Structures are given as C-alpha cells and as structure tokens.
mmCIF file of C-alpha atoms in Angstrom:
data_model
loop_
_atom_site.group_PDB
_atom_site.id
_atom_site.type_symbol
_atom_site.label_atom_id
_atom_site.label_comp_id
_atom_site.label_asym_id
_atom_site.label_seq_id
_atom_site.Cartn_x
_atom_site.Cartn_y
_atom_site.Cartn_z
ATOM 1 C CA GLN A 3 -19.830 111.667 52.525
ATOM 2 C CA SER A 4 -21.480 111.175 55.395
ATOM 3 C CA ALA A 5 -20.235 113.242 58.195
ATOM 4 C CA LEU A 6 -17.697 111.936 61.042
ATOM 5 C CA THR A 7 -19.545 110.460 64.159
ATOM 6 C CA GLN A 8 -18.621 113.012 67.263
ATOM 7 C CA SER A 9 -20.866 112.319 70.984
ATOM 8 C CA ARG A 10 -23.195 115.274 71.123
ATOM 9 C CA SER A 11 -21.342 115.968 74.792
ATOM 10 C CA VAL A 12 -18.654 115.886 77.365
ATOM 11 C CA SER A 13 -18.107 117.570 80.741
ATOM 12 C CA GLY A 14 -14.936 118.019 82.787
ATOM 13 C CA SER A 15 -14.209 119.811 85.757
ATOM 14 C CA PRO A 16 -11.342 122.680 86.092
ATOM 15 C CA GLY A 17 -7.750 120.879 85.376
ATOM 16 C CA GLN A 18 -9.190 117.576 84.481
ATOM 17 C CA SER A 19 -9.094 116.045 81.423
ATOM 18 C CA VAL A 20 -11.784 115.314 79.185
ATOM 19 C CA THR A 21 -10.827 113.645 75.511
ATOM 20 C CA ILE A 22 -13.499 114.017 72.274
ATOM 21 C CA SER A 23 -13.479 110.825 69.781
ATOM 22 C CA CYS A 24 -14.592 111.811 66.367
ATOM 23 C CA ILE A 25 -15.338 108.295 64.357
ATOM 24 C CA GLY A 26 -14.982 108.192 60.251
ATOM 25 C CA THR A 27 -13.522 105.490 57.616
ATOM 26 C CA SER A 28 -10.673 103.983 56.122
ATOM 27 C CA SER A 29 -11.997 106.534 53.220
ATOM 28 C CA ASP A 30 -11.521 109.569 55.584
ATOM 29 C CA VAL A 31 -9.625 109.268 59.080
ATOM 30 C CA GLY A 32 -8.314 106.165 58.437
ATOM 31 C CA GLY A 33 -7.019 107.564 55.081
ATOM 32 C CA TYR A 34 -5.526 110.039 55.524
ATOM 33 C CA ASN A 35 -3.623 112.047 58.229
ATOM 34 C CA HIS A 36 -5.581 115.131 57.041
ATOM 35 C CA VAL A 37 -7.489 115.641 60.302
ATOM 36 C CA SER A 38 -8.177 118.438 62.049
ATOM 37 C CA TRP A 39 -10.151 120.038 65.012
ATOM 38 C CA TYR A 40 -11.995 123.538 65.477
ATOM 39 C CA GLN A 41 -13.382 124.958 68.252
ATOM 40 C CA GLN A 42 -16.533 127.038 68.131
ATOM 41 C CA HIS A 43 -17.230 129.493 70.416
ATOM 42 C CA PRO A 44 -21.079 131.133 70.096
ATOM 43 C CA GLY A 45 -21.583 134.023 67.372
ATOM 44 C CA LYS A 46 -17.660 133.160 66.767
ATOM 45 C CA ALA A 47 -16.029 131.610 63.923
ATOM 46 C CA PRO A 48 -14.274 128.222 64.191
ATOM 47 C CA LYS A 49 -10.768 128.117 65.520
ATOM 48 C CA LEU A 50 -7.955 126.119 64.140
ATOM 49 C CA MET A 51 -6.758 123.864 67.188
ATOM 50 C CA ILE A 52 -5.093 120.757 65.317
ATOM 51 C CA TYR A 53 -4.288 120.070 62.096
ATOM 52 C CA ASP A 54 -2.196 117.184 60.151
ATOM 53 C CA VAL A 55 -3.997 115.008 63.288
ATOM 54 C CA THR A 56 -1.095 115.847 66.047
ATOM 55 C CA LYS A 57 0.194 119.420 65.110
ATOM 56 C CA ARG A 58 -0.504 122.725 67.444
ATOM 57 C CA PRO A 59 -1.140 126.079 65.610
ATOM 58 C CA SER A 60 1.073 128.868 66.748
ATOM 59 C CA GLY A 61 -0.595 130.337 69.971
ATOM 60 C CA VAL A 62 -2.923 127.589 70.711
ATOM 61 C CA PRO A 63 -1.759 126.085 74.077
ATOM 62 C CA ASP A 64 -0.124 122.897 74.495
ATOM 63 C CA ARG A 65 -2.658 121.473 76.704
ATOM 64 C CA PHE A 66 -4.790 120.552 73.403
ATOM 65 C CA SER A 67 -3.931 117.430 71.912
ATOM 66 C CA GLY A 68 -4.550 115.630 68.664
ATOM 67 C CA SER A 69 -4.462 111.573 68.196
ATOM 68 C CA LYS A 70 -5.322 109.122 65.352
ATOM 69 C CA SER A 71 -5.791 105.423 65.449
ATOM 70 C CA GLY A 72 -7.156 103.109 62.723
ATOM 71 C CA ASN A 73 -10.599 105.215 61.726
ATOM 72 C CA THR A 74 -10.700 106.715 64.988
ATOM 73 C CA ALA A 75 -9.590 110.425 65.576
ATOM 74 C CA SER A 76 -9.138 112.451 69.289
ATOM 75 C CA LEU A 77 -8.800 116.210 70.792
ATOM 76 C CA THR A 78 -7.279 115.698 74.548
ATOM 77 C CA ILE A 79 -7.688 118.641 76.036
ATOM 78 C CA SER A 80 -5.975 118.329 79.948
ATOM 79 C CA GLY A 81 -5.465 121.029 82.509
ATOM 80 C CA LEU A 82 -9.205 121.949 81.587
ATOM 81 C CA GLN A 83 -9.768 125.764 81.683
ATOM 82 C CA ALA A 84 -13.198 127.563 82.322
ATOM 83 C CA GLU A 85 -12.736 129.360 78.609
ATOM 84 C CA ASP A 86 -12.351 125.778 76.799
ATOM 85 C CA GLU A 87 -16.207 125.555 77.115
ATOM 86 C CA ALA A 88 -17.126 125.560 73.058
ATOM 87 C CA ASP A 89 -18.190 123.289 70.856
ATOM 88 C CA TYR A 90 -15.304 121.384 69.590
ATOM 89 C CA TYR A 91 -16.124 119.844 65.426
ATOM 90 C CA CYS A 92 -13.867 117.330 63.930
ATOM 91 C CA CYS A 93 -12.632 117.743 59.796
ATOM 92 C CA SER A 94 -11.468 115.716 57.719
ATOM 93 C CA TYR A 95 -10.291 115.348 54.043
ATOM 94 C CA ALA A 96 -11.684 112.456 51.923
ATOM 95 C CA GLY A 97 -10.075 112.733 48.742
ATOM 96 C CA PHE A 98 -11.645 115.750 46.739
ATOM 97 C CA TYR A 99 -14.203 116.306 49.427
ATOM 98 C CA THR A 100 -14.264 117.021 53.430
ATOM 99 C CA LEU A 101 -16.308 115.677 55.783
ATOM 100 C CA PHE A 102 -16.867 118.171 58.953
ATOM 101 C CA GLY A 103 -18.003 115.817 62.832
ATOM 102 C CA GLY A 104 -21.063 116.783 64.165
ATOM 103 C CA GLY A 105 -19.697 118.665 66.952
ATOM 104 C CA THR A 106 -19.157 118.055 70.746
ATOM 105 C CA LYS A 107 -20.182 120.409 73.421
ATOM 106 C CA LEU A 108 -17.342 120.873 76.177
ATOM 107 C CA THR A 109 -18.809 122.014 79.411
ATOM 108 C CA VAL A 110 -16.410 123.081 82.139
ATOM 109 C CA LEU A 111 -18.210 122.266 85.580
ATOM 110 C CA GLN B 7 -2.991 140.965 57.443
ATOM 111 C CA VAL B 8 -5.006 137.978 56.686
ATOM 112 C CA GLN B 9 -8.120 138.193 56.225
ATOM 113 C CA LEU B 10 -12.008 137.390 54.781
ATOM 114 C CA VAL B 11 -14.461 139.468 55.649
ATOM 115 C CA GLN B 12 -18.182 138.567 54.395
ATOM 116 C CA SER B 13 -20.858 140.305 53.465
ATOM 117 C CA GLY B 14 -23.909 141.558 55.714
ATOM 118 C CA ALA B 15 -27.011 139.698 56.536
ATOM 119 C CA GLU B 16 -29.597 138.036 54.456
ATOM 120 C CA VAL B 17 -32.974 137.506 54.657
ATOM 121 C CA LYS B 18 -34.947 135.399 51.976
ATOM 122 C CA LYS B 19 -38.043 134.389 51.119
ATOM 123 C CA PRO B 20 -38.564 131.020 49.961
ATOM 124 C CA GLY B 21 -37.609 129.000 46.964
ATOM 125 C CA ALA B 22 -35.149 132.394 46.230
ATOM 126 C CA SER B 23 -31.393 132.914 46.076
ATOM 127 C CA VAL B 24 -28.510 134.363 48.066
ATOM 128 C CA LYS B 25 -25.238 134.896 47.483
ATOM 129 C CA VAL B 26 -22.228 135.665 50.167
ATOM 130 C CA SER B 27 -19.574 137.319 49.184
ATOM 131 C CA CYS B 28 -15.978 136.902 50.605
ATOM 132 C CA LYS B 29 -13.242 139.406 50.226
ATOM 133 C CA ALA B 30 -9.456 138.239 50.780
ATOM 134 C CA SER B 31 -6.809 140.598 51.560
ATOM 135 C CA GLY B 32 -3.317 139.776 52.963
ATOM 136 C CA TYR B 33 -1.840 137.377 50.480
ATOM 137 C CA THR B 34 -2.261 136.354 47.308
ATOM 138 C CA PHE B 35 -5.808 135.034 46.448
ATOM 139 C CA THR B 36 -5.486 132.364 43.556
ATOM 140 C CA ALA B 37 -2.626 130.350 45.472
ATOM 141 C CA TYR B 38 -5.125 129.091 47.669
ATOM 142 C CA TYR B 39 -8.439 126.598 48.089
ATOM 143 C CA LEU B 40 -11.145 128.807 49.145
ATOM 144 C CA HIS B 41 -13.736 126.396 50.691
ATOM 145 C CA TRP B 42 -17.608 127.368 52.016
ATOM 146 C CA ALA B 43 -19.795 125.363 54.853
ATOM 147 C CA ARG B 44 -22.611 126.339 57.231
ATOM 148 C CA LEU B 45 -23.510 126.312 60.767
ATOM 149 C CA ALA B 46 -27.025 125.541 60.905
ATOM 150 C CA PRO B 47 -29.246 126.187 64.456
ATOM 151 C CA GLY B 48 -28.945 123.085 66.652
ATOM 152 C CA GLN B 49 -26.749 121.672 64.052
ATOM 153 C CA GLY B 50 -23.119 120.758 63.205
ATOM 154 C CA LEU B 51 -20.582 122.710 60.825
ATOM 155 C CA GLU B 52 -21.585 121.542 57.205
ATOM 156 C CA TRP B 53 -18.784 121.722 54.189
ATOM 157 C CA MET B 54 -20.673 122.470 51.515
ATOM 158 C CA GLY B 55 -17.374 122.699 49.200
ATOM 159 C CA TRP B 56 -14.839 124.639 47.458
ATOM 160 C CA ILE B 57 -13.095 126.491 44.202
ATOM 161 C CA ASN B 58 -9.505 126.113 44.044
ATOM 162 C CA PRO B 59 -7.179 128.215 42.487
ATOM 163 C CA ASP B 60 -7.733 127.406 39.018
ATOM 164 C CA GLY B 61 -11.289 128.065 39.551
ATOM 165 C CA ASP B 62 -12.671 124.493 39.208
ATOM 166 C CA THR B 63 -14.888 123.815 42.037
ATOM 167 C CA ARG B 64 -16.150 120.635 44.102
ATOM 168 C CA TYR B 65 -19.695 120.430 45.546
ATOM 169 C CA PRO B 66 -20.850 117.547 48.434
ATOM 170 C CA GLN B 67 -23.293 115.605 47.071
ATOM 171 C CA THR B 68 -26.144 117.218 49.111
ATOM 172 C CA PHE B 69 -25.366 120.577 47.667
ATOM 173 C CA GLN B 70 -24.534 119.251 44.147
ATOM 174 C CA GLY B 71 -26.936 121.014 41.556
ATOM 175 C CA ARG B 72 -28.316 123.477 44.293
ATOM 176 C CA VAL B 73 -24.796 125.431 44.845
ATOM 177 C CA SER B 74 -22.678 127.144 42.914
ATOM 178 C CA MET B 75 -19.283 128.962 44.129
ATOM 179 C CA THR B 76 -17.008 131.338 41.457
ATOM 180 C CA ARG B 77 -14.715 134.663 42.213
ATOM 181 C CA ASP B 78 -13.472 137.620 40.931
ATOM 182 C CA THR B 79 -9.439 137.538 40.857
ATOM 183 C CA SER B 80 -9.434 141.258 40.229
ATOM 184 C CA ILE B 81 -10.816 142.254 43.397
ATOM 185 C CA SER B 82 -9.877 138.934 45.703
ATOM 186 C CA THR B 83 -13.291 137.689 45.736
ATOM 187 C CA ALA B 84 -14.702 135.040 46.568
ATOM 188 C CA TYR B 85 -18.611 133.918 45.698
ATOM 189 C CA MET B 86 -20.859 131.095 46.675
ATOM 190 C CA GLU B 87 -25.103 131.503 45.312
ATOM 191 C CA LEU B 88 -27.378 128.944 47.311
ATOM 192 C CA ASN B 89 -30.804 128.486 45.146
ATOM 193 C CA SER B 90 -34.003 126.777 45.567
ATOM 194 C CA LEU B 91 -34.011 128.647 49.529
ATOM 195 C CA THR B 92 -35.704 126.206 52.367
ATOM 196 C CA SER B 93 -36.285 127.142 55.751
ATOM 197 C CA ASP B 94 -33.347 124.428 56.593
ATOM 198 C CA ASP B 95 -31.336 126.785 54.563
ATOM 199 C CA THR B 96 -31.492 129.197 57.656
ATOM 200 C CA ALA B 97 -27.676 129.085 58.896
ATOM 201 C CA VAL B 98 -24.509 131.289 59.572
ATOM 202 C CA TYR B 99 -21.913 130.427 56.107
ATOM 203 C CA TYR B 100 -18.616 130.589 56.658
ATOM 204 C CA CYS B 101 -15.850 130.847 54.026
ATOM 205 C CA ALA B 102 -12.131 129.788 54.807
ATOM 206 C CA ARG B 103 -8.755 129.456 53.419
ATOM 207 C CA ASP B 104 -7.495 126.219 53.087
ATOM 208 C CA THR B 105 -3.624 126.029 53.977
ATOM 209 C CA GLY B 106 -3.584 122.053 52.340
ATOM 210 C CA GLY B 107 -4.833 118.924 53.611
ATOM 211 C CA ASN B 108 -7.994 121.225 54.384
ATOM 212 C CA VAL B 109 -6.112 123.084 57.000
ATOM 213 C CA PHE B 110 -8.435 125.863 57.874
ATOM 214 C CA HIS B 111 -5.888 128.473 59.448
ATOM 215 C CA ILE B 112 -8.161 131.552 58.178
ATOM 216 C CA TRP B 113 -12.410 132.496 57.973
ATOM 217 C CA GLY B 114 -14.251 135.113 57.169
ATOM 218 C CA GLN B 115 -16.137 136.111 60.372
ATOM 219 C CA GLY B 116 -19.757 134.558 59.242
ATOM 220 C CA THR B 117 -23.087 135.664 57.057
ATOM 221 C CA MET B 118 -26.295 134.790 58.527
ATOM 222 C CA VAL B 119 -28.463 133.908 56.235
ATOM 223 C CA THR B 120 -32.416 133.569 56.854
ATOM 224 C CA VAL B 121 -34.967 131.819 55.224
ATOM 225 C CA SER B 122 -38.917 133.150 56.138
ATOM 226 C CA SER B 123 -41.973 133.994 54.332
#
C-alpha cells in the first residue's frame, strides 16, 4: 500500500495550462475508475475537484479536467488563475484500501 | 446542510493517546462510509482507514494495531483514536464522508493534534 506518485511541484502563468500526473499501479489507478482529485489551500480542508477519473462536481469550473491512461491519472487545469495556487492530491480506490498521492504544489507565477 | 464538525485541537505527550470526534449532520449517518486522513507538516495526505455503515473498519498496515475507529449512532458521531503517539503523529486529522468509490465530497474542518514533550 504505497502512496501514489506525484511530482512535488508545478508552475504556470495566468491563462496557461498545467497538467499534474499521478502514477499508481494496476492494483489501484490502473485497476479501477475511482480516481479523484482534491485541491487544498493552506489551513483549509481538501476540496473535491474531480471524481471517477473525469467527472466534475457541481460548482467546479470546467477549466479542471481529469483523465487516465494505464496506471497514470492526470489533472489538467486550463486558463490558470491566481486562486488555483494550492496543493493538489490524487486519490485512488485500491480494493478495500484508499491511497493518496504525495501532493503537488501548484504555483501561479 | 450536510456537514461534519470535528472536535478541537489537542496537545499530547509522547506515548499518550488521542481521540478525535466527527459529528455528522444533515444526512443519514449510518448510510455512508466515513474515512479518516491526516496531513502532517511538510507531508502529503495520508489515509488512516474507514468505518462503514455496519460498523466494520479497515486500516492500512501503517496504522494497524495503533488506530481504532468507532461510532455512536445515537448522536451521529464517529471517533478516531490513535495510541502510542510520537512527534511524527503531529498533524491535522480529517474525517470525510465517502459518497461511494472514494469520493469525498464532505470533509470535517480538521483537528490539529500536537505531540510534544
């Protein structure tokens, strides 16, 4: 039950697009379509941004999108805005267990 | 509205135990899995386990034997107790409702636990 692998940091300028990757295995990311993504600002609780790989909860801008290929899931944020600066965590179902990624810090330049 | 409200911050000595509560409102408490996770300084989110509608629990190996998740359905409250605390357990602890397939729409506000001698 190892954590999912995410790059530690990513950055982009306002208006640009960035993609955050989440690497797992065939026992988690690759084995189920239950990958979700969470945004967390300092001192706040995580917020659901994407679930079931590609679905967006109501209220989440369509600038946020998710995808998956094999054992790697991705979160793409297009049209970057200052308020997108936060930590992002992927999460995958893994049978009876849950795995989170190590988190990616997004900096909006 | 649907919400989870957690108990307040705790300061504990090494070797002690801590019990954090998570009170649910706005929905049928016994209809959903409830998960616990923590965020330690400089670290990522770490899953600690779940308690399901039947009261069954599941914990990852890293916490086996040291964590216990329980609930009191009469007051719609879940509890997470962590034993044999060390400074590595200093973190913000969260409860989260699972809509299904590890979809955590609702989170508690977090409980800061500080372990210090």
